[in-house]
Amino acid sequence: MNKPIPFLDLSQIPPDLKNALKEKFSQMLEKGIFSGGEEISQFESNLRDFLKVPFAIACSNGTDALELALRTLGIGPGDEVIVPALTWVSTAEAVFIMGARPIFADTDHNGLIDLGKLDALFTQKTKAIIPVHLYGKMVDMEKLLEWSRPKIILIIEDAAQAFGAFQNGISAGTWGDVGCFSFYPTKNLGALGEAGALVTKDESIQIRLKQMINHGQAARDKHLSIGRNARIDSLQAGFMNVKMDYFQAWQKKRKLLSSIYLENLIDVGDLSLPLDILRPNHNAHLFVIKTGKRDKLKTYLKSKGIGTAIHYPTILPKMLPYQDGKEYPIAEKLSMQVLSLPLNPWMNDEDVLSISYEIKRFFEKA
Ligand SMILES: Cc1ncc(COP(=O)(O)O)c(C=O)c1O
């Protein structure tokens, strides 16, 4: 058997980065500031610069970011929020936590919310929509804004997977009223633990978001609303400041590896490939292929030491807490066909070639 290729092994981050992170930890340990402080201000400034957005607030994680966006925008009991049927559970979970009701929309063949289905789901109770830039590919935000403009409806972007994706030069997360990011360790820009961020173009929203992540506190001991402790950990902000310097190079590597997959897997079996992964509106977070032989292919690759993942095997409206008895045929079909291949900046060309070779062998034998 060839050298095993894990789906993602974060212990493989390169030694120069490990040393830079150790150095940052030592500096912070000596300083003794473990909540708040300049690492957080620096990280927020880095986010503003990179995303080209006026306001960025670092927070505890992407799920809290979604909940706090909903809370800040006043969404609660009696309200409906449109979310895609295929996404990570947080998108609908945050809606439930706020006492509102998620209304699921079927997806298109890329797993993105089907904009053509929104009219049928829109009611008097619809307060917001949460487009999810799944796998790092952006929902067509221009089209979504065109649809939402004549209505009174808020847009909260779930950009948890989409840091580094831009449509017409405008970053994911910065098109709607509030954008939510996750820096979960496996993301393109990942913390060494939990972290997230909220972004907005609206100053009054940012003031409220800032208070909301800190117990509704406007100034020391002055609490204006019921908030949360959803502050980012200072250490994580420090680590993120180090990792930001590597991000652009990693993105290039992800795109390069993706192009090798595309060249080698074209016209193989019944495979459907993410053909637009090289475009700027995709950050190459996941390289997701589709095949009717998904489970067998996954097992075959595992037998060859190649790790893969499924994003996601069950659509939300078929999960116990979210069941609504309705059908979402495209999202459901995707949940049976999608397979994420290894794609991370610590892989090399040969890894992609040997994964592609094994996939071709599987289809030759099938
Ligand atoms: C689409 C989506 N939304 C929300 C989240 C939640 O982010 P976090 O894990 O930081 O809470 C994730 C993270 O996996 C995600 O992929």
JSON list of N, CA and C and ligand atoms in Angstrom, two decimals, residues 60-64 66 87-91 132-134 158-161 181-184 186-187 194-196 285 312, ligand 1:
[
{"chain": "A", "resi": 60, "resn": "SER", "atom": "N", "xyz": [-16.64, 33.91, 19.53]},
{"chain": "A", "resi": 60, "resn": "SER", "atom": "CA", "xyz": [-16.28, 32.58, 20.05]},
{"chain": "A", "resi": 60, "resn": "SER", "atom": "C", "xyz": [-16.27, 31.47, 19.00]},
{"chain": "A", "resi": 61, "resn": "ASN", "atom": "N", "xyz": [-17.20, 31.48, 18.08]},
{"chain": "A", "resi": 61, "resn": "ASN", "atom": "CA", "xyz": [-17.27, 30.44, 17.04]},
{"chain": "A", "resi": 61, "resn": "ASN", "atom": "C", "xyz": [-18.36, 30.81, 16.02]},
{"chain": "A", "resi": 62, "resn": "GLY", "atom": "N", "xyz": [-18.49, 30.03, 14.96]},
{"chain": "A", "resi": 62, "resn": "GLY", "atom": "CA", "xyz": [-19.43, 30.34, 13.90]},
{"chain": "A", "resi": 62, "resn": "GLY", "atom": "C", "xyz": [-20.88, 30.14, 14.30]},
{"chain": "A", "resi": 63, "resn": "THR", "atom": "N", "xyz": [-21.13, 29.17, 15.18]},
{"chain": "A", "resi": 63, "resn": "THR", "atom": "CA", "xyz": [-22.52, 28.92, 15.61]},
{"chain": "A", "resi": 63, "resn": "THR", "atom": "C", "xyz": [-23.01, 30.11, 16.45]},
{"chain": "A", "resi": 64, "resn": "ASP", "atom": "N", "xyz": [-22.16, 30.55, 17.36]},
{"chain": "A", "resi": 64, "resn": "ASP", "atom": "CA", "xyz": [-22.53, 31.73, 18.16]},
{"chain": "A", "resi": 64, "resn": "ASP", "atom": "C", "xyz": [-22.70, 32.95, 17.26]},
{"chain": "A", "resi": 66, "resn": "LEU", "atom": "N", "xyz": [-23.86, 33.06, 14.26]},
{"chain": "A", "resi": 66, "resn": "LEU", "atom": "CA", "xyz": [-25.21, 32.99, 13.66]},
{"chain": "A", "resi": 66, "resn": "LEU", "atom": "C", "xyz": [-26.27, 33.36, 14.69]},
{"chain": "A", "resi": 87, "resn": "THR", "atom": "N", "xyz": [-26.84, 21.63, 4.80]},
{"chain": "A", "resi": 87, "resn": "THR", "atom": "CA", "xyz": [-25.84, 22.51, 5.41]},
{"chain": "A", "resi": 87, "resn": "THR", "atom": "C", "xyz": [-25.40, 21.86, 6.71]},
{"chain": "A", "resi": 88, "resn": "TRP", "atom": "N", "xyz": [-24.40, 22.45, 7.33]},
{"chain": "A", "resi": 88, "resn": "TRP", "atom": "CA", "xyz": [-24.03, 22.02, 8.67]},
{"chain": "A", "resi": 88, "resn": "TRP", "atom": "C", "xyz": [-25.16, 22.46, 9.61]},
{"chain": "A", "resi": 89, "resn": "VAL", "atom": "N", "xyz": [-25.37, 21.68, 10.66]},
{"chain": "A", "resi": 89, "resn": "VAL", "atom": "CA", "xyz": [-26.55, 21.83, 11.50]},
{"chain": "A", "resi": 89, "resn": "VAL", "atom": "C", "xyz": [-26.69, 23.23, 12.14]},
{"chain": "A", "resi": 90, "resn": "SER", "atom": "N", "xyz": [-25.56, 23.92, 12.35]},
{"chain": "A", "resi": 90, "resn": "SER", "atom": "CA", "xyz": [-25.62, 25.23, 13.05]},
{"chain": "A", "resi": 90, "resn": "SER", "atom": "C", "xyz": [-26.58, 26.21, 12.39]},
{"chain": "A", "resi": 91, "resn": "THR", "atom": "N", "xyz": [-26.69, 26.17, 11.07]},
{"chain": "A", "resi": 91, "resn": "THR", "atom": "CA", "xyz": [-27.49, 27.16, 10.35]},
{"chain": "A", "resi": 91, "resn": "THR", "atom": "C", "xyz": [-28.94, 27.15, 10.86]},
{"chain": "A", "resi": 132, "resn": "VAL", "atom": "N", "xyz": [-26.16, 29.89, 2.63]},
{"chain": "A", "resi": 132, "resn": "VAL", "atom": "CA", "xyz": [-24.93, 29.23, 3.09]},
{"chain": "A", "resi": 132, "resn": "VAL", "atom": "C", "xyz": [-24.01, 29.04, 1.89]},
{"chain": "A", "resi": 133, "resn": "HIS", "atom": "N", "xyz": [-22.80, 29.56, 2.00]},
{"chain": "A", "resi": 133, "resn": "HIS", "atom": "CA", "xyz": [-21.82, 29.41, 0.91]},
{"chain": "A", "resi": 133, "resn": "HIS", "atom": "C", "xyz": [-21.13, 28.06, 1.08]},
{"chain": "A", "resi": 134, "resn": "LEU", "atom": "N", "xyz": [-21.88, 27.01, 0.75]},
{"chain": "A", "resi": 134, "resn": "LEU", "atom": "CA", "xyz": [-21.46, 25.65, 1.08]},
{"chain": "A", "resi": 134, "resn": "LEU", "atom": "C", "xyz": [-20.23, 25.21, 0.29]},
{"chain": "A", "resi": 158, "resn": "ASP", "atom": "N", "xyz": [-24.25, 32.83, 6.00]},
{"chain": "A", "resi": 158, "resn": "ASP", "atom": "CA", "xyz": [-23.45, 31.82, 6.68]},
{"chain": "A", "resi": 158, "resn": "ASP", "atom": "C", "xyz": [-22.22, 31.59, 5.80]},
{"chain": "A", "resi": 159, "resn": "ALA", "atom": "N", "xyz": [-21.17, 32.34, 6.13]},
{"chain": "A", "resi": 159, "resn": "ALA", "atom": "CA", "xyz": [-19.93, 32.25, 5.34]},
{"chain": "A", "resi": 159, "resn": "ALA", "atom": "C", "xyz": [-18.88, 31.42, 6.09]},
{"chain": "A", "resi": 160, "resn": "ALA", "atom": "N", "xyz": [-19.39, 30.53, 6.96]},
{"chain": "A", "resi": 160, "resn": "ALA", "atom": "CA", "xyz": [-18.49, 29.73, 7.80]},
{"chain": "A", "resi": 160, "resn": "ALA", "atom": "C", "xyz": [-17.44, 28.99, 6.97]},
{"chain": "A", "resi": 161, "resn": "GLN", "atom": "N", "xyz": [-17.84, 28.54, 5.77]},
{"chain": "A", "resi": 161, "resn": "GLN", "atom": "CA", "xyz": [-16.92, 27.75, 4.93]},
{"chain": "A", "resi": 161, "resn": "GLN", "atom": "C", "xyz": [-16.27, 28.59, 3.84]},
{"chain": "A", "resi": 181, "resn": "PHE", "atom": "N", "xyz": [-18.69, 34.07, 10.13]},
{"chain": "A", "resi": 181, "resn": "PHE", "atom": "CA", "xyz": [-17.56, 33.21, 9.76]},
{"chain": "A", "resi": 181, "resn": "PHE", "atom": "C", "xyz": [-17.24, 32.25, 10.91]},
{"chain": "A", "resi": 182, "resn": "SER", "atom": "N", "xyz": [-16.70, 31.12, 10.53]},
{"chain": "A", "resi": 182, "resn": "SER", "atom": "CA", "xyz": [-16.17, 30.16, 11.51]},
{"chain": "A", "resi": 182, "resn": "SER", "atom": "C", "xyz": [-14.68, 29.99, 11.25]},
{"chain": "A", "resi": 183, "resn": "PHE", "atom": "N", "xyz": [-13.92, 29.95, 12.33]},
{"chain": "A", "resi": 183, "resn": "PHE", "atom": "CA", "xyz": [-12.49, 29.61, 12.18]},
{"chain": "A", "resi": 183, "resn": "PHE", "atom": "C", "xyz": [-12.21, 28.30, 12.90]},
{"chain": "A", "resi": 184, "resn": "TYR", "atom": "N", "xyz": [-13.18, 27.40, 12.80]},
{"chain": "A", "resi": 184, "resn": "TYR", "atom": "CA", "xyz": [-13.01, 26.03, 13.29]},
{"chain": "A", "resi": 184, "resn": "TYR", "atom": "C", "xyz": [-11.70, 25.49, 12.68]},
{"chain": "A", "resi": 186, "resn": "THR", "atom": "N", "xyz": [-10.56, 23.12, 11.06]},
{"chain": "A", "resi": 186, "resn": "THR", "atom": "CA", "xyz": [-10.46, 22.51, 9.72]},
{"chain": "A", "resi": 186, "resn": "THR", "atom": "C", "xyz": [-10.76, 23.49, 8.58]},
{"chain": "A", "resi": 187, "resn": "LYS", "atom": "N", "xyz": [-11.15, 24.72, 8.92]},
{"chain": "A", "resi": 187, "resn": "LYS", "atom": "CA", "xyz": [-11.49, 25.68, 7.86]},
{"chain": "A", "resi": 187, "resn": "LYS", "atom": "C", "xyz": [-10.22, 26.15, 7.14]},
{"chain": "A", "resi": 194, "resn": "GLU", "atom": "N", "xyz": [-11.51, 27.01, 19.00]},
{"chain": "A", "resi": 194, "resn": "GLU", "atom": "CA", "xyz": [-12.76, 27.56, 18.46]},
{"chain": "A", "resi": 194, "resn": "GLU", "atom": "C", "xyz": [-12.63, 29.07, 18.25]},
{"chain": "A", "resi": 195, "resn": "ALA", "atom": "N", "xyz": [-13.16, 29.56, 17.16]},
{"chain": "A", "resi": 195, "resn": "ALA", "atom": "CA", "xyz": [-13.19, 31.01, 16.92]},
{"chain": "A", "resi": 195, "resn": "ALA", "atom": "C", "xyz": [-14.15, 31.31, 15.77]},
{"chain": "A", "resi": 196, "resn": "GLY", "atom": "N", "xyz": [-14.62, 32.54, 15.72]},
{"chain": "A", "resi": 196, "resn": "GLY", "atom": "CA", "xyz": [-15.52, 32.95, 14.65]},
{"chain": "A", "resi": 196, "resn": "GLY", "atom": "C", "xyz": [-15.49, 34.45, 14.51]},
{"chain": "A", "resi": 285, "resn": "HIS", "atom": "N", "xyz": [-12.57, 25.33, -0.35]},
{"chain": "A", "resi": 285, "resn": "HIS", "atom": "CA", "xyz": [-12.56, 24.75, 1.00]},
{"chain": "A", "resi": 285, "resn": "HIS", "atom": "C", "xyz": [-12.65, 23.22, 0.91]},
{"chain": "A", "resi": 312, "resn": "TYR", "atom": "N", "xyz": [-23.03, 16.50, 3.39]},
{"chain": "A", "resi": 312, "resn": "TYR", "atom": "CA", "xyz": [-23.36, 15.84, 4.63]},
{"chain": "A", "resi": 312, "resn": "TYR", "atom": "C", "xyz": [-24.23, 14.65, 4.30]},
{"chain": "B", "resi": 1, "resn": "LIG", "atom": "C1", "xyz": [-21.92, 26.03, 7.10]},
{"chain": "B", "resi": 1, "resn": "LIG", "atom": "C2", "xyz": [-21.51, 26.16, 8.54]},
{"chain": "B", "resi": 1, "resn": "LIG", "atom": "N1", "xyz": [-22.22, 26.94, 9.35]},
{"chain": "B", "resi": 1, "resn": "LIG", "atom": "C3", "xyz": [-21.87, 27.11, 10.63]},
{"chain": "B", "resi": 1, "resn": "LIG", "atom": "C4", "xyz": [-20.77, 26.48, 11.18]},
{"chain": "B", "resi": 1, "resn": "LIG", "atom": "C5", "xyz": [-20.49, 26.64, 12.62]},
{"chain": "B", "resi": 1, "resn": "LIG", "atom": "O1", "xyz": [-19.21, 27.07, 12.94]},
{"chain": "B", "resi": 1, "resn": "LIG", "atom": "P1", "xyz": [-18.51, 26.65, 14.30]},
{"chain": "B", "resi": 1, "resn": "LIG", "atom": "O2", "xyz": [-18.12, 25.21, 14.20]},
{"chain": "B", "resi": 1, "resn": "LIG", "atom": "O3", "xyz": [-17.33, 27.56, 14.40]},
{"chain": "B", "resi": 1, "resn": "LIG", "atom": "O4", "xyz": [-19.48, 26.88, 15.41]},
{"chain": "B", "resi": 1, "resn": "LIG", "atom": "C6", "xyz": [-19.98, 25.67, 10.35]},
{"chain": "B", "resi": 1, "resn": "LIG", "atom": "C7", "xyz": [-18.78, 25.00, 10.90]},
{"chain": "B", "resi": 1, "resn": "LIG", "atom": "O5", "xyz": [-18.51, 23.87, 10.69]},
{"chain": "B", "resi": 1, "resn": "LIG", "atom": "C8", "xyz": [-20.36, 25.48, 8.99]},
{"chain": "B", "resi": 1, "resn": "LIG", "atom": "O6", "xyz": [-19.66, 24.71, 8.17]}
]
